[in-house]
XYZ file of C-alpha atoms in Angstrom:
654
model
C -72.211 58.612 -15.350
C -69.893 61.551 -15.884
C -66.389 62.235 -17.129
C -63.498 64.138 -15.609
C -63.558 67.943 -15.886
C -61.200 69.122 -18.634
C -61.973 72.808 -19.202
C -64.098 75.589 -17.791
C -64.699 78.910 -19.582
C -63.362 81.817 -17.559
C -65.560 84.748 -16.539
C -64.086 87.093 -19.144
C -64.743 84.624 -21.944
C -68.344 84.101 -20.829
C -68.915 87.852 -20.495
C -67.820 88.637 -24.055
C -69.524 85.680 -25.737
C -72.525 86.416 -28.008
C -74.616 83.819 -26.176
C -74.331 85.942 -23.020
C -75.341 89.104 -24.877
C -78.263 87.229 -26.444
C -79.461 85.936 -23.059
C -79.266 89.457 -21.599
C -81.272 90.878 -24.513
C -83.941 88.176 -24.185
C -84.193 88.567 -20.407
C -84.705 92.328 -20.722
C -87.195 92.095 -23.599
C -89.347 89.388 -22.018
C -88.887 90.151 -18.342
C -87.479 86.749 -17.452
C -84.514 85.596 -15.398
C -81.973 83.531 -17.367
C -79.003 83.118 -15.015
C -77.460 80.064 -16.704
C -77.592 77.838 -19.762
C -80.214 75.366 -18.469
C -82.639 78.238 -17.855
C -81.904 79.780 -21.276
C -82.393 76.422 -22.974
C -85.649 75.734 -21.110
C -86.984 79.151 -22.134
C -85.962 78.580 -25.770
C -87.946 75.330 -25.885
C -90.968 76.536 -23.898
C -91.254 79.815 -25.811
C -90.251 78.769 -29.310
C -91.971 81.630 -31.152
C -90.263 84.214 -28.938
C -86.944 82.412 -29.130
C -86.734 82.112 -32.917
C -87.965 85.707 -33.280
C -85.133 86.758 -30.983
C -82.630 84.803 -33.114
C -83.946 86.567 -36.241
C -83.520 89.977 -34.606
C -80.207 89.352 -32.855
C -78.619 87.962 -36.019
C -79.997 90.786 -38.193
C -81.712 88.537 -40.733
C -82.484 90.375 -43.956
C -86.047 89.929 -45.189
C -89.667 90.533 -44.251
C -90.430 88.588 -41.100
C -94.225 88.737 -41.211
C -96.561 88.637 -38.242
C -96.294 85.101 -36.895
C -93.086 83.351 -35.858
C -94.797 79.976 -35.405
C -98.077 78.586 -36.686
C -98.838 75.455 -34.657
C -100.120 72.437 -36.559
C -101.962 69.287 -35.611
C -98.673 67.423 -35.115
C -94.979 68.259 -34.800
C -94.637 67.710 -38.569
C -97.307 70.334 -39.261
C -95.825 73.264 -37.279
C -94.806 76.139 -39.568
C -92.148 78.715 -38.697
C -92.457 82.269 -40.066
C -95.274 81.361 -42.487
C -95.500 84.901 -43.889
C -91.774 85.661 -44.060
C -89.839 86.269 -47.272
C -86.061 86.188 -47.499
C -83.134 85.122 -49.645
C -80.437 82.823 -48.325
C -77.624 84.210 -50.483
C -78.497 87.809 -49.615
C -78.008 86.966 -45.953
C -74.708 85.134 -46.539
C -73.332 88.083 -48.518
C -74.716 90.771 -46.206
C -71.240 91.527 -44.845
C -69.689 92.001 -48.294
C -70.300 95.730 -48.283
C -69.366 96.235 -44.628
C -65.867 97.161 -43.504
C -63.232 96.559 -46.135
C -64.492 94.671 -49.204
C -60.871 93.634 -49.757
C -60.601 91.554 -46.597
C -60.617 87.760 -46.924
C -63.943 86.052 -47.548
C -62.444 82.710 -48.589
C -58.966 81.216 -48.333
C -58.401 77.928 -50.164
C -55.768 75.231 -50.188
C -55.776 72.165 -52.389
C -53.016 70.204 -50.649
C -49.754 71.821 -51.794
C -50.917 72.135 -55.417
C -53.286 75.121 -55.393
C -53.550 78.132 -53.086
C -56.218 80.787 -53.604
C -57.588 83.818 -51.790
C -60.866 85.643 -52.500
C -61.873 88.954 -50.981
C -65.505 89.762 -50.278
C -65.456 91.838 -53.468
C -64.031 88.908 -55.455
C -66.648 86.537 -54.057
C -69.557 88.889 -54.719
C -68.363 89.550 -58.270
C -68.095 85.817 -58.986
C -71.556 85.158 -57.522
C -72.964 87.970 -59.667
C -71.511 86.555 -62.867
C -72.682 83.016 -62.085
C -76.191 84.279 -61.278
C -76.421 86.205 -64.541
C -75.220 83.170 -66.490
C -77.743 80.933 -64.718
C -80.569 83.339 -65.570
C -79.424 83.435 -69.186
C -79.818 79.637 -69.194
C -83.423 80.080 -68.101
C -82.906 79.000 -64.499
C -85.768 80.070 -62.245
C -86.804 79.458 -58.632
C -87.282 75.755 -57.952
C -84.986 74.485 -60.720
C -82.248 72.123 -59.564
C -78.540 72.766 -60.029
C -76.240 69.862 -59.155
C -72.507 70.012 -58.500
C -69.938 67.226 -58.528
C -67.210 69.386 -57.089
C -64.283 69.640 -54.683
C -64.480 72.096 -51.787
C -63.428 75.051 -53.971
C -64.278 78.775 -53.754
C -66.048 78.380 -57.111
C -68.357 75.788 -55.524
C -69.375 78.269 -52.829
C -69.934 81.022 -55.393
C -72.054 78.818 -57.650
C -74.204 77.713 -54.700
C -74.776 81.332 -53.649
C -75.682 82.265 -57.212
C -78.206 79.412 -57.352
C -79.683 80.506 -54.014
C -79.917 84.138 -55.138
C -82.385 83.024 -57.826
C -84.162 80.481 -55.636
C -82.778 77.466 -57.473
C -82.266 74.304 -55.425
C -78.657 73.216 -54.899
C -77.349 69.698 -54.477
C -73.739 68.543 -54.381
C -71.450 65.570 -54.043
C -67.682 65.179 -54.164
C -65.854 64.186 -57.385
C -64.606 60.917 -55.904
C -68.136 59.487 -56.164
C -68.444 56.767 -58.772
C -70.777 56.889 -61.738
C -73.541 54.861 -60.055
C -73.330 56.903 -56.845
C -73.766 60.177 -58.730
C -76.667 58.899 -60.827
C -78.419 57.365 -57.796
C -78.432 60.844 -56.283
C -78.719 63.392 -59.052
C -80.794 61.117 -61.273
C -83.663 61.436 -58.785
C -83.751 65.232 -58.861
C -83.237 65.905 -62.608
C -80.901 68.905 -62.493
C -81.087 71.443 -65.312
C -77.395 72.293 -64.886
C -74.456 70.156 -63.775
C -71.300 71.792 -62.452
C -68.195 69.630 -62.272
C -64.430 69.902 -62.112
C -61.832 68.622 -64.546
C -60.323 66.471 -61.775
C -58.902 66.802 -58.287
C -55.846 66.171 -56.132
C -55.568 63.552 -53.418
C -52.434 62.480 -51.541
C -50.290 64.214 -54.134
C -51.917 62.509 -57.108
C -53.817 64.140 -59.953
C -57.121 62.289 -60.293
C -58.747 62.615 -63.723
C -62.542 62.172 -63.853
C -63.366 62.720 -67.539
C -63.883 58.996 -68.097
C -66.809 58.782 -65.678
C -68.191 62.246 -66.511
C -69.153 61.119 -70.007
C -71.672 58.459 -68.927
C -72.911 60.635 -66.045
C -73.712 63.618 -68.254
C -75.160 61.384 -70.963
C -77.586 59.899 -68.435
C -78.487 63.149 -66.621
C -78.721 65.110 -69.905
C -78.372 68.570 -68.327
C -78.899 71.721 -70.407
C -75.289 72.544 -69.678
C -72.335 70.837 -68.028
C -70.098 73.581 -66.666
C -66.500 72.444 -66.153
C -64.518 74.307 -63.491
C -60.710 74.290 -63.884
C -58.734 72.669 -61.076
C -56.169 70.482 -62.802
C -55.938 72.854 -65.759
C -57.674 70.586 -68.272
C -61.176 72.104 -68.272
C -61.266 72.741 -72.044
C -60.398 69.151 -72.898
C -62.948 67.780 -70.423
C -65.711 70.140 -71.568
C -65.264 68.859 -75.123
C -66.040 65.280 -74.048
C -69.241 65.745 -71.983
C -72.870 66.408 -72.846
C -73.454 70.113 -73.547
C -70.066 70.891 -72.011
C -68.699 74.384 -71.548
C -65.811 75.689 -69.461
C -66.553 77.994 -66.547
C -64.539 80.729 -68.282
C -66.692 80.545 -71.416
C -69.903 80.221 -69.399
C -69.161 83.415 -67.457
C -67.411 85.373 -70.242
C -70.467 87.332 -71.447
C -71.193 88.726 -67.994
C -69.478 91.491 -66.050
C -69.985 91.844 -62.298
C -73.096 93.846 -61.425
C -75.367 94.222 -58.392
C -76.885 90.845 -57.543
C -80.647 90.438 -57.924
C -81.927 88.527 -54.909
C -85.296 86.769 -55.141
C -86.967 87.000 -51.745
C -89.010 83.823 -51.385
C -91.050 82.141 -48.638
C -89.232 80.951 -45.504
C -89.964 77.331 -46.474
C -88.727 77.652 -50.075
C -86.357 74.747 -50.873
C -82.653 75.561 -50.735
C -80.764 72.260 -50.593
C -81.316 68.627 -51.432
C -79.030 66.483 -49.294
C -78.730 62.721 -49.523
C -78.653 59.971 -46.937
C -75.593 57.737 -47.160
C -77.496 55.210 -49.242
C -75.646 52.139 -47.981
C -78.871 50.209 -47.361
C -80.854 51.419 -50.375
C -81.170 54.251 -52.845
C -80.244 57.483 -51.037
C -83.126 59.504 -49.618
C -83.369 62.999 -51.141
C -83.817 65.247 -48.100
C -85.139 68.722 -48.949
C -84.142 71.608 -46.662
C -85.624 75.085 -46.596
C -83.812 78.367 -47.063
C -85.250 79.991 -43.947
C -84.916 76.964 -41.691
C -81.305 76.340 -42.703
C -80.372 80.002 -42.333
C -81.947 80.499 -38.908
C -80.656 77.221 -37.477
C -77.110 77.855 -38.724
C -77.116 81.449 -37.490
C -78.150 80.184 -34.065
C -75.366 77.602 -34.013
C -72.704 79.882 -35.500
C -73.442 83.098 -33.616
C -74.693 81.785 -30.266
C -73.016 78.414 -29.819
C -69.758 79.086 -31.689
C -69.482 82.863 -31.282
C -68.630 83.532 -34.939
C -68.447 87.121 -36.145
C -66.481 89.189 -38.667
C -63.189 88.394 -36.913
C -63.700 84.623 -37.020
C -61.645 82.457 -39.370
C -63.532 79.217 -39.718
C -62.248 75.867 -40.980
C -64.045 72.558 -41.309
C -62.444 69.573 -42.979
C -65.240 68.373 -45.228
C -66.164 67.448 -48.772
C -69.164 68.695 -50.755
C -70.852 65.343 -50.174
C -71.184 65.889 -46.407
C -73.634 68.247 -44.688
C -70.756 69.898 -42.841
C -69.950 71.677 -46.129
C -73.389 73.311 -46.047
C -72.882 74.124 -42.363
C -69.451 75.623 -42.986
C -70.544 77.857 -45.870
C -73.299 79.400 -43.742
C -70.608 80.956 -41.531
C -70.351 83.680 -44.194
C -73.612 85.067 -42.780
C -71.731 86.084 -39.614
C -69.054 87.903 -41.639
C -66.514 85.163 -40.912
C -63.732 84.158 -43.285
C -63.979 80.601 -44.623
C -60.815 78.512 -44.668
C -61.396 75.801 -47.274
C -59.255 72.727 -47.838
C -59.519 69.925 -50.358
C -57.493 66.731 -50.493
C -55.890 64.411 -47.980
C -55.699 65.802 -44.426
C -52.277 64.181 -44.034
C -50.564 65.194 -47.298
C -47.936 66.393 -48.028
C -47.197 66.189 -44.275
C -49.113 64.616 -41.400
C -49.268 68.098 -39.849
C -50.684 69.872 -42.927
C -54.017 70.831 -41.313
C -52.304 72.236 -38.233
C -49.833 74.064 -40.502
C -52.777 75.677 -42.285
C -54.496 76.576 -39.005
C -51.360 78.263 -37.667
C -50.542 80.151 -40.874
C -54.094 81.454 -41.349
C -54.720 82.171 -37.656
C -57.825 79.964 -37.552
C -60.217 80.675 -34.683
C -62.319 77.545 -35.295
C -61.019 74.132 -36.355
C -63.680 71.614 -37.297
C -63.006 68.019 -38.190
C -64.152 64.450 -37.680
C -63.611 62.293 -34.635
C -61.636 59.950 -36.891
C -59.167 62.729 -37.805
C -58.513 63.519 -34.144
C -57.976 59.848 -33.385
C -55.634 59.489 -36.380
C -53.621 62.544 -35.305
C -53.333 61.069 -31.816
C -52.148 57.718 -33.155
C -49.585 59.445 -35.386
C -48.180 61.184 -32.332
C -48.812 64.739 -33.562
C -48.191 67.335 -30.846
C -49.375 70.696 -32.221
C -49.131 72.198 -28.739
C -45.343 71.938 -29.056
C -44.945 72.553 -32.789
C -47.557 75.116 -33.879
C -48.746 78.569 -32.864
C -52.461 77.995 -32.354
C -52.936 81.023 -30.122
C -55.836 82.259 -32.301
C -57.724 78.967 -31.962
C -60.709 79.341 -29.623
C -62.875 76.376 -30.515
C -62.403 72.875 -31.899
C -65.478 71.125 -33.312
C -65.768 67.379 -33.805
C -68.550 65.393 -35.440
C -69.162 62.472 -37.797
C -69.000 59.828 -35.056
C -68.721 59.810 -31.251
C -65.479 61.312 -29.962
C -63.698 58.861 -27.678
C -62.650 59.832 -24.139
C -58.997 59.382 -25.157
C -59.470 61.890 -27.977
C -60.908 64.411 -25.497
C -57.759 63.973 -23.414
C -55.559 64.247 -26.520
C -57.094 67.582 -27.568
C -56.331 69.188 -24.206
C -52.973 67.506 -23.719
C -51.528 67.761 -27.223
C -53.400 70.463 -29.180
C -54.409 73.320 -26.853
C -55.229 73.301 -23.143
C -57.583 76.308 -23.218
C -59.574 75.501 -26.366
C -63.331 74.982 -26.228
C -63.769 71.404 -27.458
C -67.247 71.024 -28.909
C -68.274 67.509 -29.785
C -71.443 67.735 -31.895
C -74.143 65.386 -33.152
C -76.998 65.929 -35.551
C -76.843 65.110 -39.199
C -77.865 65.350 -42.806
C -81.492 64.872 -41.770
C -81.559 68.289 -40.045
C -78.473 69.879 -41.715
C -77.411 70.915 -38.196
C -77.058 69.644 -34.615
C -79.305 68.335 -31.875
C -76.538 68.406 -29.252
C -73.340 70.427 -29.444
C -70.896 72.742 -27.728
C -72.180 75.230 -25.162
C -69.766 78.163 -24.542
C -71.065 78.848 -21.027
C -70.507 75.313 -19.724
C -67.476 73.201 -18.794
C -66.192 70.308 -20.916
C -66.030 66.830 -19.401
C -64.247 63.811 -20.832
C -66.371 61.892 -23.316
C -69.428 64.175 -23.095
C -71.213 66.455 -25.523
C -72.028 69.532 -23.473
C -75.743 69.800 -24.064
C -78.753 70.236 -26.342
C -78.862 73.144 -28.771
C -81.034 76.147 -28.049
C -84.570 75.629 -29.318
C -84.080 71.859 -29.540
C -86.422 69.862 -27.261
C -84.063 66.907 -26.967
C -84.875 63.961 -24.718
C -83.734 60.350 -24.294
C -86.568 57.798 -24.335
C -86.770 54.130 -23.536
C -88.488 51.702 -25.911
C -91.912 52.450 -24.407
C -91.592 56.201 -24.994
C -90.792 57.062 -21.379
C -88.234 59.882 -20.881
C -85.040 58.751 -19.144
C -83.087 60.942 -16.740
C -80.339 58.322 -16.780
C -79.624 55.169 -18.705
C -79.432 54.526 -22.426
C -82.222 55.082 -24.916
C -83.244 56.705 -28.174
C -82.479 60.369 -28.796
C -85.721 62.133 -29.701
C -86.875 65.695 -30.280
C -90.395 66.386 -29.002
C -91.069 69.796 -30.592
C -90.630 71.137 -34.116
C -87.614 73.256 -35.074
C -86.955 75.319 -38.226
C -84.429 73.024 -39.942
C -86.662 69.976 -40.047
C -86.783 68.887 -43.687
C -89.569 70.189 -45.908
C -89.831 66.545 -46.899
C -88.241 64.077 -49.292
C -88.035 64.662 -53.039
C -90.606 62.632 -54.981
C -92.540 61.749 -51.824
C -95.829 63.590 -52.489
C -97.774 61.835 -49.726
C -95.007 62.418 -47.172
C -95.177 58.749 -46.205
C -91.447 58.058 -46.617
C -90.603 61.165 -44.578
C -93.021 60.119 -41.847
C -91.716 56.557 -41.686
C -88.094 57.745 -41.500
C -88.519 59.828 -38.334
C -92.012 59.624 -36.829
C -93.074 55.962 -36.876
C -91.142 54.630 -33.875
C -92.728 57.167 -31.511
C -95.833 58.500 -33.314
C -95.648 62.259 -33.777
C -92.189 62.604 -32.220
C -88.897 62.858 -34.121
C -86.751 59.783 -33.387
C -83.281 60.436 -34.700
C -81.781 56.974 -34.608
C -79.022 57.742 -32.096
C -78.509 55.639 -28.967
C -77.838 58.192 -26.219
C -77.524 58.787 -22.478
C -77.659 61.865 -20.230
C -74.763 62.412 -17.829
C -74.809 63.726 -14.282
C -73.523 67.075 -15.617
C -76.473 67.535 -17.978
C -74.289 66.526 -20.914
C -74.964 63.695 -23.290
C -73.086 60.677 -24.627
C -73.899 59.210 -28.043
C -73.318 55.457 -28.048
C -73.761 55.020 -31.798
C -76.645 54.620 -34.194
C -79.603 52.855 -32.623
C -80.255 50.894 -35.820
C -76.747 49.449 -35.390
C -77.226 48.914 -31.662
C -76.283 45.452 -30.427
C -78.889 43.543 -28.481
C -77.344 40.434 -26.874
C -79.668 38.801 -24.343
C -82.066 41.708 -24.775
C -79.578 44.308 -23.478
C -79.032 47.283 -25.805
C -75.366 48.110 -26.330
C -73.956 50.996 -28.348
C -71.086 50.127 -30.664
C -69.182 53.304 -29.742
C -68.697 51.936 -26.235
C -66.679 49.060 -27.693
C -64.703 51.226 -30.140
C -63.683 53.632 -27.388
C -61.961 50.772 -25.597
C -60.569 48.677 -28.426
C -59.138 51.515 -30.512
C -56.976 52.665 -27.612
C -54.929 49.486 -27.884
C -51.627 49.981 -29.641
C -52.156 47.065 -32.015
C -55.652 48.149 -33.168
C -55.929 50.893 -35.787
C -59.724 50.770 -35.971
C -62.635 48.428 -35.437
C -66.190 47.728 -36.535
C -68.767 45.762 -34.599
C -72.052 44.080 -35.533
C -74.669 41.889 -33.943
C -75.043 38.489 -35.637
C -78.230 36.472 -35.092
C -77.183 33.245 -33.360
C -79.007 30.541 -31.397
C -82.217 32.585 -31.031
C -80.178 35.519 -29.702
C -77.641 38.025 -31.005
C -73.914 37.620 -30.525
C -71.362 40.419 -30.752
C -68.829 40.105 -33.585
C -65.843 42.454 -33.619
C -63.660 43.039 -36.674
C -60.306 44.756 -36.153
C -57.798 46.350 -38.501
C -54.375 45.982 -36.956
C -51.267 48.131 -37.167
C -48.326 47.051 -39.297
C -46.562 44.060 -37.759
C -49.383 43.158 -35.382
C -51.150 39.779 -35.557
C -54.442 38.668 -34.062
C -53.010 36.065 -31.732
C -54.940 34.307 -28.993
C -53.047 36.510 -26.548
C -54.181 39.736 -28.275
C -57.770 38.476 -28.552
C -57.680 37.721 -24.844
C -56.434 41.210 -24.010
C -59.120 42.789 -26.204
C -61.842 40.807 -24.451
C -60.420 41.601 -21.024
C -60.251 45.316 -21.830
C -63.872 45.325 -23.005
C -65.034 43.353 -19.968
C -63.217 45.739 -17.628
C -64.026 48.985 -19.473
C -67.644 48.251 -20.417
C -69.333 45.056 -19.196
C -69.321 41.281 -19.732
C -72.249 41.672 -22.136
C -70.085 43.844 -24.420
C -67.439 41.130 -24.842
C -67.485 39.858 -28.448
C -68.162 36.196 -29.106
C -65.895 36.452 -32.154
C -62.938 38.702 -32.955
C -61.776 38.630 -36.584
C -59.037 40.494 -38.425
C -59.701 42.463 -41.622
C -57.328 44.443 -43.826
C -59.762 47.347 -44.307
C -63.040 48.661 -42.943
C -65.695 50.127 -45.278
C -66.695 53.725 -44.767
C -68.770 56.413 -46.420
C -67.080 59.231 -48.282
C -67.454 61.415 -45.184
C -65.491 58.841 -43.155
C -68.249 57.067 -41.225
C -67.887 53.329 -40.846
C -70.898 51.417 -42.172
C -71.996 48.837 -39.628
C -75.297 48.109 -41.354
C -73.606 47.350 -44.674
C -71.184 44.964 -42.941
C -74.096 43.271 -41.214
C -75.839 42.800 -44.560
C -72.728 41.190 -46.056
C -72.225 38.890 -43.065
C -75.847 37.765 -43.298
C -75.497 37.103 -47.025
C -77.713 39.919 -48.228
C -76.737 42.303 -51.034
C -75.565 45.816 -50.198
C -77.203 48.325 -52.461
C -75.527 51.570 -53.383
C -71.937 50.571 -52.852
C -71.119 53.793 -54.685
C -71.851 55.595 -51.418
C -68.686 54.059 -49.997
C -65.180 55.430 -50.283
C -63.781 51.862 -50.359
C -66.540 49.451 -51.457
C -64.044 46.651 -52.144
C -63.560 46.344 -48.385
C -67.005 44.733 -48.063
C -65.666 41.556 -49.655
C -63.432 41.066 -46.614
C -66.533 40.326 -44.499
C -68.311 37.981 -46.882
C -68.677 34.268 -46.266
C -66.289 34.132 -43.299
C -66.041 30.506 -42.176
C -65.374 31.655 -38.592
C -68.946 32.972 -38.411
C -70.560 29.627 -39.202
C -69.864 28.198 -35.766
């Protein structure tokens, strides 16, 4: 399989890209020939110690590297990268603060049309310094947890960097999480400090959160609850929560001073991220400072080409790993463009307005946003000056072929569209954009450097073509240290290494293309299996959601007559009805565009589709409801009430 060619990087672009300079440096140092990306990727996987050492050097990592770049273990899980190294994550992210003009932008922020803010590198460093001093005064030391229930604000970035400067472990979620969702996450890790806001803005509304903060802080019992002003009511909120104090009062005793950076082992914990938690209590995934830094530097410098001139935007909340990914761009000297709120308020074009006004060079968003912009008929190519935009990143779910076409036809014809896939589990990407390769409709360009990605069938046999499980056969630095409160490592092992013993199985259903690209067909645990044939749900969505009447869809497999039948739920546009005629057209489109086996046995209308707070639809939760089983951790969902729409449907009893 293979999609139509959409874009090819020109020779000048390839020549000036950091990936080209990196390949030249490696070829000269090691006496190898690396004429193209496949050869560079093969070398990076075959010679992992040399490759990751080269990334360290090329990206000017601050710290003591030590002698060994890789200490092989008995299994993939036991490999150790840079076992003797010592570094500090925050020191590396702020390394550019003293270079060039300290008054140039480090962070630009917009909270819809309510709040605009701009921090220079000097401003950011000063704020980090004051937070770090205040944390130390509270007795925070390396290994202590600091949790944040925060919007995507500059203060959130500064507090995280301050925590990392000491070696404290940072964990965050967005303030729209409910009480149970916050406690299911932070309650497991027992944070010493909780940082929260006084509220937030969404779709033009002021959302107060004091009512749920009281029970949350009472249960977590942090030493301090630090309330950051956003709505302007921080003092009132701080007075109502356990050990509350406003950010202003917390920082007041401390003037900006040189930051003390604790250089700690490469594998020292940096972040605790959480699985979505829609099928159980969220897993607490612990990521290392060195692994996160090196993996993000590789992706930002080599795959994305970020440097001090880059202005980098990703539409994300602090409850999604893309926030952690975005913040790391500071290590390249890039300016962060932060946004919090609805991506379509106060105007449908607000994100493109922001990109044009701030001369963004990288626009990152979800596949759902691109599809929504397409369905709203936005045409930034005609309405906005996006001449500075070089790259558009998309992740969160598979990007449909129609969305690929939309980007090049309606946003920018010469942009590098980089569909990416990885996840919270690795705080990075397995497959992503490759600046030296062309872009084809519907395809992710290739595996990331250093990532030994393969597609395996159910027997563990590598597939050159056809659909199978995405696996990674060799260790990489951003593998988790483990799960919190999993001393034996058994839960970590069962999550990734049980299906194919000793090999990371990611849970994506994937397929190589004839161009060496890859297509993700959805999560393999949500894969449909009618008559023993594995079908990815994304294949169905890509067809159905192109129909004018269908806003979005969700698909599950329902056990039926000793087999599995495909059930499709659709949310329709205003004025549309699920008539027999429309159902017939949907089935015909699926039969023609995919195969007869993809055609749903049942098509049902719903008014809403449940999704996580990062926008991913939750097929497994819907399946649980349809089969009459309880869904745990509904707090992980942005719209948990939508689950009721799938319960006890009489149409599914026959």
